Short mmCIF file of C-alpha atoms in Angstrom, two decimals:
data_model
loop_
_atom_site.label_atom_id
_atom_site.label_comp_id
_atom_site.label_asym_id
_atom_site.label_seq_id
_atom_site.Cartn_x
_atom_site.Cartn_y
_atom_site.Cartn_z
CA MET A 20 -22.98 -2.91 7.56
CA ARG A 21 -19.52 -4.35 6.97
CA GLN A 22 -19.26 -7.78 5.42
CA SER A 23 -17.81 -10.45 7.70
CA LEU A 24 -14.62 -12.25 6.69
CA VAL A 25 -13.60 -15.74 7.76
CA VAL A 26 -10.06 -16.81 6.88
CA GLY A 27 -8.72 -20.32 7.31
CA ASN A 28 -4.99 -20.25 8.06
CA TRP A 29 -3.75 -23.73 7.17
CA LYS A 30 -0.34 -23.14 8.71
CA MET A 31 2.23 -25.83 7.79
CA HIS A 32 -0.32 -28.58 7.17
CA GLY A 33 -1.48 -30.39 4.10
CA SER A 34 -0.60 -32.52 1.14
CA ARG A 35 -1.96 -32.31 -2.40
CA ALA A 36 -4.45 -35.04 -1.53
CA SER A 37 -5.61 -33.42 1.72
CA VAL A 38 -5.97 -30.02 0.02
CA GLU A 39 -8.17 -31.60 -2.65
CA THR A 40 -10.30 -33.35 -0.04
CA LEU A 41 -10.68 -30.33 2.25
CA LEU A 42 -11.48 -27.91 -0.56
CA GLY A 43 -13.88 -30.41 -2.12
CA GLU A 44 -15.80 -30.54 1.16
CA LEU A 45 -15.66 -26.77 1.64
CA LEU A 46 -16.88 -26.11 -1.90
CA ALA A 47 -19.68 -28.68 -1.56
CA ALA A 48 -20.85 -27.04 1.67
CA GLY A 49 -21.45 -23.74 -0.09
CA GLY A 50 -21.01 -20.27 1.30
CA ILE A 51 -22.57 -18.39 4.16
CA ALA A 52 -24.76 -15.41 3.27
CA GLY A 53 -23.02 -12.13 4.03
CA VAL A 54 -19.68 -13.77 4.84
CA GLU A 55 -16.57 -13.64 2.67
CA VAL A 56 -14.47 -16.79 2.95
CA ALA A 57 -10.76 -17.04 2.25
CA ILE A 58 -8.19 -19.77 2.77
CA CYS A 59 -4.46 -19.33 3.26
CA PRO A 60 -2.70 -22.62 2.52
CA SER A 61 1.06 -23.12 2.47
CA TYR A 62 2.89 -21.41 -0.40
CA LEU A 63 3.28 -24.80 -2.11
CA HIS A 64 -0.46 -25.40 -2.16
CA ILE A 65 -1.54 -21.93 -3.35
CA PRO A 66 -1.60 -22.88 -7.08
CA GLN A 67 -3.67 -25.99 -6.38
CA ALA A 68 -6.07 -24.04 -4.16
CA LEU A 69 -6.46 -21.34 -6.80
CA GLU A 70 -7.26 -23.97 -9.41
CA LEU A 71 -9.80 -25.73 -7.22
CA CYS A 72 -11.46 -22.51 -6.02
CA GLY A 73 -11.34 -20.82 -9.43
CA SER A 74 -15.06 -20.61 -10.12
CA SER A 75 -16.18 -20.33 -6.50
CA ASP A 76 -16.56 -17.45 -4.06
CA ILE A 77 -13.70 -18.75 -1.91
CA ALA A 78 -10.70 -16.44 -2.07
CA VAL A 79 -7.14 -17.68 -1.76
CA GLY A 80 -4.44 -15.88 0.16
CA ALA A 81 -0.96 -16.36 1.57
CA GLN A 82 0.31 -16.76 5.10
CA ASP A 83 2.99 -14.08 4.86
CA SER A 84 4.76 -11.73 2.47
CA SER A 85 8.14 -10.09 2.27
CA HIS A 86 8.51 -6.38 2.78
CA ILE A 87 10.77 -6.30 -0.28
CA GLN A 88 9.43 -6.41 -3.85
CA SER A 89 12.31 -8.29 -5.52
CA GLY A 90 15.96 -9.19 -5.23
CA ALA A 91 18.35 -11.79 -3.91
CA TYR A 92 16.38 -12.80 -0.81
CA THR A 93 16.40 -16.58 -0.67
CA GLY A 94 13.14 -18.08 0.54
CA GLU A 95 11.16 -14.83 0.50
CA VAL A 96 7.94 -14.29 -1.45
CA SER A 97 7.13 -10.76 -2.57
CA PRO A 98 3.74 -9.04 -2.63
CA GLU A 99 4.02 -8.81 -6.42
CA MET A 100 4.57 -12.58 -6.68
CA LEU A 101 1.51 -13.23 -4.51
CA SER A 102 -0.65 -10.87 -6.52
CA ASP A 103 0.62 -12.31 -9.80
CA SER A 104 -0.26 -15.83 -8.62
CA GLY A 105 -3.86 -14.78 -7.92
CA CYS A 106 -3.79 -14.34 -4.14
CA GLN A 107 -6.35 -11.86 -2.91
CA TRP A 108 -5.39 -11.83 0.78
CA VAL A 109 -2.26 -12.13 2.91
CA ILE A 110 -1.86 -12.61 6.65
CA LEU A 111 0.66 -10.15 8.11
CA GLY A 112 1.81 -9.77 11.71
CA HIS A 113 0.71 -13.22 12.85
CA SER A 114 1.70 -13.97 16.45
CA GLU A 115 3.72 -17.03 15.39
CA ARG A 116 5.81 -14.94 12.95
CA ARG A 117 6.44 -12.48 15.77
CA GLN A 118 7.33 -15.20 18.28
CA TYR A 119 9.39 -17.59 16.15
CA HIS A 120 10.89 -15.13 13.66
CA SER A 121 11.17 -12.08 15.93
CA GLU A 122 9.08 -9.90 13.62
CA THR A 123 8.71 -6.41 15.05
CA ASP A 124 6.02 -3.78 14.65
CA ALA A 125 8.38 -1.93 12.28
CA LEU A 126 8.81 -5.00 10.05
CA VAL A 127 5.08 -5.72 10.00
CA ALA A 128 4.43 -2.07 9.09
CA ALA A 129 6.96 -2.36 6.24
CA LYS A 130 5.20 -5.50 5.02
CA VAL A 131 1.82 -3.76 5.13
CA GLU A 132 3.23 -0.83 3.16
CA ALA A 133 4.77 -3.18 0.57
CA VAL A 134 1.54 -5.15 0.16
CA ILE A 135 -0.59 -2.03 -0.21
#
């Protein structure tokens, strides 16, 4: 049987204080048998989340990734950067990215290929 996965996409919410509070409560609650749990905070809160979740079973991921590995692409975050930071998951092809940033199937496919 496949293991279930629950991912919390925090979108553009949070402050250092709220991340500490939310993760403190999540960590205190403990896990759910047979369910992998991951959180995807904003890029700015990834290091804090990784630190707080370090010894737990909660994985940390990102909300998006570039399809390009490096270069002069202001504001982009590459798959290598995410991996190097300790992210284990990344959300690609989210409906909001498609709607507000006009991401196409071809771009999402390129992102998937770059992440893999």
